[in-house]
Coordinates of C-alpha atoms and ligand atoms in Angstrom, one line a residue:
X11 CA -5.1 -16.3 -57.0
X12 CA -4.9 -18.5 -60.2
X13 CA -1.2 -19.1 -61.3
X14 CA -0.4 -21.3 -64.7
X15 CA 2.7 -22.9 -65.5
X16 CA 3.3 -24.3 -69.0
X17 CA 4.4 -27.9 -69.2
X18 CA 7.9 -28.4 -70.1
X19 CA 8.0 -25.4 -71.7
X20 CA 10.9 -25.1 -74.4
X21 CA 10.7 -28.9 -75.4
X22 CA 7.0 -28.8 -75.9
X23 CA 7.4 -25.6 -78.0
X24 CA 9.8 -28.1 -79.9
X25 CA 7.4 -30.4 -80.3
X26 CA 4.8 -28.0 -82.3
X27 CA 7.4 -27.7 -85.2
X28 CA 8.8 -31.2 -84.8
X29 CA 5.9 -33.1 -84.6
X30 CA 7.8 -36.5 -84.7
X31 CA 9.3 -35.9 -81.3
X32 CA 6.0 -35.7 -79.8
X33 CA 6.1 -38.0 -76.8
X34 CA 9.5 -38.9 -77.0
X35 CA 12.3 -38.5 -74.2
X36 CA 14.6 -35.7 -75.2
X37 CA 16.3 -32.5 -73.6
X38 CA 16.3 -28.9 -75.0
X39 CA 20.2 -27.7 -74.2
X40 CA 22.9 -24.2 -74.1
X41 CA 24.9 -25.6 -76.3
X42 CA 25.2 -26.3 -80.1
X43 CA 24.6 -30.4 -81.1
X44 CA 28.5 -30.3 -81.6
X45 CA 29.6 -29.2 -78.2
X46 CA 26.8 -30.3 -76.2
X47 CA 28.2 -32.3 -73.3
X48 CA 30.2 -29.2 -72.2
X49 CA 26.4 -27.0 -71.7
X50 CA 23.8 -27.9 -69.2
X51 CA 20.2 -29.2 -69.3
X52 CA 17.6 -26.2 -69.8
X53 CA 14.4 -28.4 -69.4
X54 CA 13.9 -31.7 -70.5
X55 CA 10.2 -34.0 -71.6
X56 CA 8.2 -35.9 -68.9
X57 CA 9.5 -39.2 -70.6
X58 CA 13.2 -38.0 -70.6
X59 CA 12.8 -37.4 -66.1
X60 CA 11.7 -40.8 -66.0
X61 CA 15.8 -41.0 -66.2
X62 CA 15.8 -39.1 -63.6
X63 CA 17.0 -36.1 -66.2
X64 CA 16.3 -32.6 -65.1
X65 CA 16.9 -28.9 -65.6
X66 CA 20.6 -27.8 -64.6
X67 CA 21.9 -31.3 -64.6
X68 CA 25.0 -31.1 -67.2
X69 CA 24.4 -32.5 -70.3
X70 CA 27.2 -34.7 -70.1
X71 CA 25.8 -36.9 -67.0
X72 CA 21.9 -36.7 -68.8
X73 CA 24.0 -38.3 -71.6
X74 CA 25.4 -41.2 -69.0
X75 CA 21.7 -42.0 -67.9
X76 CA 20.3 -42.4 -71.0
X77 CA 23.1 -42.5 -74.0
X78 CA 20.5 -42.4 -77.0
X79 CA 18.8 -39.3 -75.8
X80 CA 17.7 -36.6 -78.2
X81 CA 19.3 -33.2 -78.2
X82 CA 18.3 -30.1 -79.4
X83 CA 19.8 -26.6 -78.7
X84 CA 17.1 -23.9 -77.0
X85 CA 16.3 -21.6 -79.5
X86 CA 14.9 -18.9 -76.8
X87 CA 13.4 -16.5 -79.5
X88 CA 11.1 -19.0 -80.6
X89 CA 10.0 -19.9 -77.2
X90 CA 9.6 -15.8 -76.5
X91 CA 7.2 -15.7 -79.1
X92 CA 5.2 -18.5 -78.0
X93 CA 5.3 -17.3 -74.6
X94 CA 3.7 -13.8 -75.9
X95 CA 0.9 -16.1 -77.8
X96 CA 0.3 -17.2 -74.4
X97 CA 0.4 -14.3 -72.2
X98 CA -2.2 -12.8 -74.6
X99 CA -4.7 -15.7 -73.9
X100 CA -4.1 -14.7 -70.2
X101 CA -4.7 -11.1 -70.4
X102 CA -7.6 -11.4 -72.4
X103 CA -9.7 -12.4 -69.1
X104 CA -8.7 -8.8 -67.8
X105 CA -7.6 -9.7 -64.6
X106 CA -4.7 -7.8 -63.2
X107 CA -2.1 -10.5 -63.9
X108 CA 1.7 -10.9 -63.1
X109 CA 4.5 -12.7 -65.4
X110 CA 7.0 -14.2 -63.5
X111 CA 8.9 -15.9 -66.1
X112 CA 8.9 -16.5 -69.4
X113 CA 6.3 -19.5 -69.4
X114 CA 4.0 -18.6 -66.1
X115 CA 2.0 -16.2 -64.7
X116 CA -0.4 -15.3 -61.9
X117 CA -4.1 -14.0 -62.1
X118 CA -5.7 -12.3 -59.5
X119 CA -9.5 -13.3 -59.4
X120 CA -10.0 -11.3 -56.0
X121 CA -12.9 -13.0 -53.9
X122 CA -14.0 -15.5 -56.8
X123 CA -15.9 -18.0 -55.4
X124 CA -14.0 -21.7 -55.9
X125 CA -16.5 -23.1 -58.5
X126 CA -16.3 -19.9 -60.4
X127 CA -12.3 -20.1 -60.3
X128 CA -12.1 -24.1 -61.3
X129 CA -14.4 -23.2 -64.2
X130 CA -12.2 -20.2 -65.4
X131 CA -9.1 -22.4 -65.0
X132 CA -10.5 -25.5 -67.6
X133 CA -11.6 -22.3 -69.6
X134 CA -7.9 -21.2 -69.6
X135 CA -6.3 -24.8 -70.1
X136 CA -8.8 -25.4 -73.0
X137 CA -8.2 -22.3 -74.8
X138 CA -3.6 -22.6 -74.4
X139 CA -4.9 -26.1 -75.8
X140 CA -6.7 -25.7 -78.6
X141 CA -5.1 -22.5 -79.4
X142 CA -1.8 -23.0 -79.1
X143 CA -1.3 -26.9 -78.9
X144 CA 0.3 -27.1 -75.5
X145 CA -0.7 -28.6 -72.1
X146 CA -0.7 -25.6 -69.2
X147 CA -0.7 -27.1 -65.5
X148 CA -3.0 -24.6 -63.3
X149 CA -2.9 -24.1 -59.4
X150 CA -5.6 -21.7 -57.8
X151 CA -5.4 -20.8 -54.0
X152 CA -4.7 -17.6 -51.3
X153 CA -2.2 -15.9 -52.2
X154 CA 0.7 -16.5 -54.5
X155 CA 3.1 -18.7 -52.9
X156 CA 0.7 -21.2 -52.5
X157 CA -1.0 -21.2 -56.1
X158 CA 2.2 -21.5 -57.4
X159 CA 2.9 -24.4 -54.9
X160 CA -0.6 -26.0 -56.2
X161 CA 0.2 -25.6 -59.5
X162 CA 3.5 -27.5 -59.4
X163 CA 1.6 -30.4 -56.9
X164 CA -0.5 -30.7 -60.4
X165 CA 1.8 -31.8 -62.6
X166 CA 1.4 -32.4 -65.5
X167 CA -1.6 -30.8 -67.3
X168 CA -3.4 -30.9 -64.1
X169 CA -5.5 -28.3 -62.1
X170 CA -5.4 -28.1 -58.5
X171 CA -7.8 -26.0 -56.3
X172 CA -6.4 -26.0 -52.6
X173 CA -8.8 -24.0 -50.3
X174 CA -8.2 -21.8 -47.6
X175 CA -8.8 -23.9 -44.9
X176 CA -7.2 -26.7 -46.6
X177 CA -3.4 -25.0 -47.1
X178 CA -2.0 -25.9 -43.6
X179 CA -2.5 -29.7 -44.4
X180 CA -1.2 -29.2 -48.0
X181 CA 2.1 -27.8 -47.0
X182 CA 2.9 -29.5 -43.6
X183 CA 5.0 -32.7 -45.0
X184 CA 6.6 -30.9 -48.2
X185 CA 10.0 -30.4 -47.9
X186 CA 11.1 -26.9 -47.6
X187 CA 12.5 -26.9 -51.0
X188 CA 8.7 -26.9 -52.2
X189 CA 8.5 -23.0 -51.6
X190 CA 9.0 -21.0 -54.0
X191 CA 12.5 -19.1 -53.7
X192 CA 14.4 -21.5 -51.4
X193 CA 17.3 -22.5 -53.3
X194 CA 20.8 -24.0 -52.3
X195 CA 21.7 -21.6 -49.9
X196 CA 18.6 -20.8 -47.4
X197 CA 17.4 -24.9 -48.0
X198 CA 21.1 -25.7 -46.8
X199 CA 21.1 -23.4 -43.7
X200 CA 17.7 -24.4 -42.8
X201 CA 19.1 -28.1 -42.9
X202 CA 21.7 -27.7 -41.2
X203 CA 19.1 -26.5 -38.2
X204 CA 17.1 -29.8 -38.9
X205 CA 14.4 -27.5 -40.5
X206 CA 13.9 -29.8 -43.3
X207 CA 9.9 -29.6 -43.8
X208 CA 7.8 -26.7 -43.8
X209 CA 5.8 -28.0 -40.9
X210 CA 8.8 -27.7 -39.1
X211 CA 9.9 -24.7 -40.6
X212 CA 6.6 -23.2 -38.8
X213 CA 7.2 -24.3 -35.6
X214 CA 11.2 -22.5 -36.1
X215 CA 11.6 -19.5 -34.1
X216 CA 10.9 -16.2 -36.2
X217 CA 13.4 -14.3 -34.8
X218 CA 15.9 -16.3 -35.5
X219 CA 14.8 -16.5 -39.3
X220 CA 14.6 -13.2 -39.3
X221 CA 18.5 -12.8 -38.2
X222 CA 19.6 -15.2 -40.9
X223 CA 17.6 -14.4 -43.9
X224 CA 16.3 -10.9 -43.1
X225 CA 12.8 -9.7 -44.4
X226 CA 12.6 -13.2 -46.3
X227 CA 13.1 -14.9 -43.1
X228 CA 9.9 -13.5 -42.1
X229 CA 8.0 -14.3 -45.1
X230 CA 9.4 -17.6 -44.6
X231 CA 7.8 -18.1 -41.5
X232 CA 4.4 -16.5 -42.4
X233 CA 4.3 -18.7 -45.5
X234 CA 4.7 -21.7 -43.9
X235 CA 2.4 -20.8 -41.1
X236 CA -0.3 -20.6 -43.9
X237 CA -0.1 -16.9 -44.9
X238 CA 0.8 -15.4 -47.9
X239 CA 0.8 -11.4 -47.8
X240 CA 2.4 -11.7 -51.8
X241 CA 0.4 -9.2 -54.3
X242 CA 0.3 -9.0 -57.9
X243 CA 2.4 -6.5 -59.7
X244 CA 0.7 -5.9 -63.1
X245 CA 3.2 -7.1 -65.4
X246 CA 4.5 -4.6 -68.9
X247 CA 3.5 -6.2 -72.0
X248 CA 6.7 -5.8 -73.0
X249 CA 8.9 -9.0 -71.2
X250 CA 12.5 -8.0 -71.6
X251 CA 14.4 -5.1 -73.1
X252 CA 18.0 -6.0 -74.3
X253 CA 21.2 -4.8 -75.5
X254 CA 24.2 -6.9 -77.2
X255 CA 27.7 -6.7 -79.0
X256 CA 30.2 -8.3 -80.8
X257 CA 33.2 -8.6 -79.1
X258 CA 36.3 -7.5 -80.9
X259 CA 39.3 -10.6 -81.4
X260 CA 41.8 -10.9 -78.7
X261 CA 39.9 -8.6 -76.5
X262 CA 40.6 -8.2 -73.0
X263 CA 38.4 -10.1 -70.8
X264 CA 39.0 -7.5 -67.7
X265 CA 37.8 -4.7 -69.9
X266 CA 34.2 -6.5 -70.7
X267 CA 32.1 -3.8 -68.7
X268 CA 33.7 -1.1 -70.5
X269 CA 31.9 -3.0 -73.3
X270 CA 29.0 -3.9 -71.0
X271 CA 28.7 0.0 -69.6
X272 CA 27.5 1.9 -72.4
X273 CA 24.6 -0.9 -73.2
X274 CA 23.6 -0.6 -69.8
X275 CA 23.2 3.1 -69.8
X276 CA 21.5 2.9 -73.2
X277 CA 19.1 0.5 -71.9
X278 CA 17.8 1.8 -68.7
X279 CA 17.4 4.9 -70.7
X280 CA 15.0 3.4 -72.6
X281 CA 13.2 1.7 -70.1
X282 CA 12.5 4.9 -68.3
X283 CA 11.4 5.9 -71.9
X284 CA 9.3 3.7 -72.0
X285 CA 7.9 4.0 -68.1
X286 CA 8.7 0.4 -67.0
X287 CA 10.9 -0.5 -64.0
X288 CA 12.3 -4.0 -63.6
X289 CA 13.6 -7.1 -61.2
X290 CA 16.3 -8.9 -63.1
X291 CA 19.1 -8.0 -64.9
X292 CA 20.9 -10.6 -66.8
X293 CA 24.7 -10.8 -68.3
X294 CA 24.8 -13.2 -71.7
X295 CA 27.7 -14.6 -73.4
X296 CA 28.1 -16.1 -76.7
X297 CA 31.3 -18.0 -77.1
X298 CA 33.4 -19.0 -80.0
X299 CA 31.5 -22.3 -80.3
X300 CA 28.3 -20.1 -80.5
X301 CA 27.3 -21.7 -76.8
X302 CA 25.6 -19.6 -74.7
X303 CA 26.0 -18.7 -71.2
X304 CA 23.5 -16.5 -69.0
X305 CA 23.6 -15.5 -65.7
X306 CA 21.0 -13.5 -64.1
X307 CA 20.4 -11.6 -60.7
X308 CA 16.8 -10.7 -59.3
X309 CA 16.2 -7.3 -56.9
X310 CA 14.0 -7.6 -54.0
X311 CA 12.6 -4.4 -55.3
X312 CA 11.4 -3.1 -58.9
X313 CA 13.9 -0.2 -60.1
X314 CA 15.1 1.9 -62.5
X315 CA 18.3 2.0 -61.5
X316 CA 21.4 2.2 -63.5
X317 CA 23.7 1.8 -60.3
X318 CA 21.7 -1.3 -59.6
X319 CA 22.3 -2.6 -63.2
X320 CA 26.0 -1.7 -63.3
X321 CA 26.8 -3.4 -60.1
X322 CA 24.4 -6.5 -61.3
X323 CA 26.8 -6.6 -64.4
X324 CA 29.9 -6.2 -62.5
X325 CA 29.4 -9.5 -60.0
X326 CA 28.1 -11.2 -63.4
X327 CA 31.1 -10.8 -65.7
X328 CA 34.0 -13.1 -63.4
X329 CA 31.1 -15.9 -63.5
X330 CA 30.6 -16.0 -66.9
X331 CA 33.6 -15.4 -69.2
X332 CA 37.0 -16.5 -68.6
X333 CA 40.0 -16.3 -70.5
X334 CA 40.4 -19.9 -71.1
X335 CA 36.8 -19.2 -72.6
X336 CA 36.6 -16.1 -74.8
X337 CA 33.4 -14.9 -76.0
X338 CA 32.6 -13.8 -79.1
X339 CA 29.1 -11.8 -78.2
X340 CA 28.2 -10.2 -74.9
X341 CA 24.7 -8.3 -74.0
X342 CA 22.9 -7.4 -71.0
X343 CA 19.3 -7.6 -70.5
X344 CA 16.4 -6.9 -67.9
X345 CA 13.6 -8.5 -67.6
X346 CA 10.3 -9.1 -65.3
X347 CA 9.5 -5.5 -66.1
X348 CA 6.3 -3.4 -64.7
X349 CA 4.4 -0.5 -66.3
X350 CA 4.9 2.7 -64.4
X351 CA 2.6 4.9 -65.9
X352 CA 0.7 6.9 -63.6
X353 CA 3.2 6.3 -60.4
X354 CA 5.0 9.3 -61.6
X355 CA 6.4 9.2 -57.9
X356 CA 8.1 6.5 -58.2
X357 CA 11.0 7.8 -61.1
Ligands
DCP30 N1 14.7 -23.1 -67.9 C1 16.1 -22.9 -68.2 N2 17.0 -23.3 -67.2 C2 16.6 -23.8 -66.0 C3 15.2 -24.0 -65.8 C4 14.3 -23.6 -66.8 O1 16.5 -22.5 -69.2 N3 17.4 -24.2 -65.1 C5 13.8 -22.7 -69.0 C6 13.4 -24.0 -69.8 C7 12.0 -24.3 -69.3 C8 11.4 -23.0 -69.0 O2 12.6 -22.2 -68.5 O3 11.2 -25.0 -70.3 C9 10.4 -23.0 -67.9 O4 10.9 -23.5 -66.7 P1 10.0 -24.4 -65.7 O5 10.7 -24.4 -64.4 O6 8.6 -24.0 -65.7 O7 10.1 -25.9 -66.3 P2 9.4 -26.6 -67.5 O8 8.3 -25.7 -68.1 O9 10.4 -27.0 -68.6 O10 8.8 -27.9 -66.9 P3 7.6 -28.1 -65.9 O11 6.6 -28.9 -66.6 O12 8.2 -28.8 -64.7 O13 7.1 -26.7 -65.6
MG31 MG1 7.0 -24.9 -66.7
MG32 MG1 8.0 -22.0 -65.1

């Protein structure tokens, strides 16, 4: 498995149309230049985390570790585009490849030998170079989880090759933070049982992962025992399919998903149009300071569900808008979408 992660992906797309930043430590942001201390970080240039800057921090506390940063607003439809560019590279060494977010994928090269995969992944960092001007980091391994985890251990623009044999060694001292999907709540639990590396995460006791985190548990456990059962699910061209409107003045907060409803229904119309099933569903606001606000949720499962959707939306809606905070826009979106043609079976 190859899997390539762009390097700080929105600010070095800033960097292709403003050269002079190139280099430099700034932060892409949510919120307009005039409001920014009140957004958060979205990702920031290797210079700037020498600050010890980073995605999610608020804006306001990057400000108080370095006060003459630079701040620009994300512009995501620019970095969509670029993204495309990118995916396009990939896919054009027809391997059955995976996009897991907007600025990484995975490629799977079967039974490549290793030599064979190194070469293909200078071939693939060359080409995002000289085609696109930006620096891809690349990690090849078994499996996924622990490309992805090679890939981030390369960092920046570097290429890591960890072999079969080798994983074990590779993952034994990381924390458990390092694999993929452990976030606040399963890293906290798993601290508070003095699991706090993954070699000691293997040595846990399955069942009892298994009672906490359910089937994740278990892939937990297998994961940090050195196997990784993850396939690729060939990814849609198409990356997201959205719906948005503008909110009428002095609307009712509480009646958003009557807004929210209809978009829904019109959208997962379309993707079952268009034969694609998807993963996340995502809530955006835009507020009255043109700020933006999104909050996402991600199904185990692909689906085509509009329950799924609906319910998504309805959790999302409290988190996001407020009525000391009105917005002015709302849309809902899904994303990390497959093709379904030919699986008739599964609609
Ligand atoms: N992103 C975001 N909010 C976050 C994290 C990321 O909006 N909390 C966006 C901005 C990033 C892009 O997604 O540029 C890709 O995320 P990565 O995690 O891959 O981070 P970067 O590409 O920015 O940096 P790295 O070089 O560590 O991959
Ligand atoms: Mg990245
Ligand atoms: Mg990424």
């Amino acid at each position: 498995m190859l899997y390539v992660d762009m390097d700080y992906f929105y600010a070095a797309c800033e960097e292709l149309r403003h050269p002079e930043l190139r280099g430099k430590a700034f932060v892409v942001g949510t919120s307009p230049p005039e409001t920014k201390e009140s957004g958060v970080i979205q990702t920031c240039t290797y210079p700037a985390r020498k600050f010890g800057i980073k995605s999610g921090m608020s804006t306001a506390f990057a400000f108080k570790l370095k006060p003459d940063l630079i701040y620009l607003q994300a512009d995501e439809p620019y970095y969509e585009g670029i993204s495309q560019k990118i995916f396009d590279i990939l896919r054009s060494y027809k391997y059955k490849m995976e996009i897991l977010s907007v600025d990484e994928a995975a490629l799977d090269l079967g039974d490549s030998e290793y030599d064979k995969a190194k070469a293909l992944g200078f071939s693939i960092k060359n080409r995002i170079k000289n085609e696109m001007n930006l620096d891809a980091s690349i990690g090849i391994s078994y499996g996924k989880v622990f490309a992805k985890m090679a890939c981030d251990a390369s960092k920046p623009n570097g290429l890591l090759l960890i072999k079969k044999e080798e994983i074990l060694d590779f993952i034994k001292d990381k924390p458990i933070s390092a694999l993929p999907g452990i976030g606040r709540k399963t890293g906290g639990k798993l601290k508070s049982m003095n699991i706090n590396t993954i070699g000691e995460l293997a040595k846990a006791n399955p069942l009892k992962l298994i009672e906490w985190f359910g089937s994740y548990g278990s892939d937990l456990y297998q994961q940090a025992n050195g196997i990784d059962n993850s396939r690729i699910e060939e990814s849609s061209t198409i990356l997201s399919l959205s719906r948005e409107k503008v909110i009428p003045p002095n609307f009712d907060p509480d009646a958003l998903y009557d807004i929210l409803k209809p978009l829904a229904e019109d959208l997962v119309k379309d993707a079952i149009s268009k034969k694609l099933m998807f993963k996340t569903i995502s809530v955006k606001a835009v507020f009255q300071d043109y700020s933006t606000s999104v909050k996402s949720i991600t199904l185990n499962n692909y689906s085509s569900s509009l329950e799924l959707v609906l319910k998504a939306v309805r959790s999302i809606i409290p988190k996001l808008v407020s009525e000391t905070r009105p917005a002015r826009k709302i849309g809902v979106r899904i994303s990390s979408l497959i093709d379904v043609k030919g699986q008739k079976t599964l609609f």
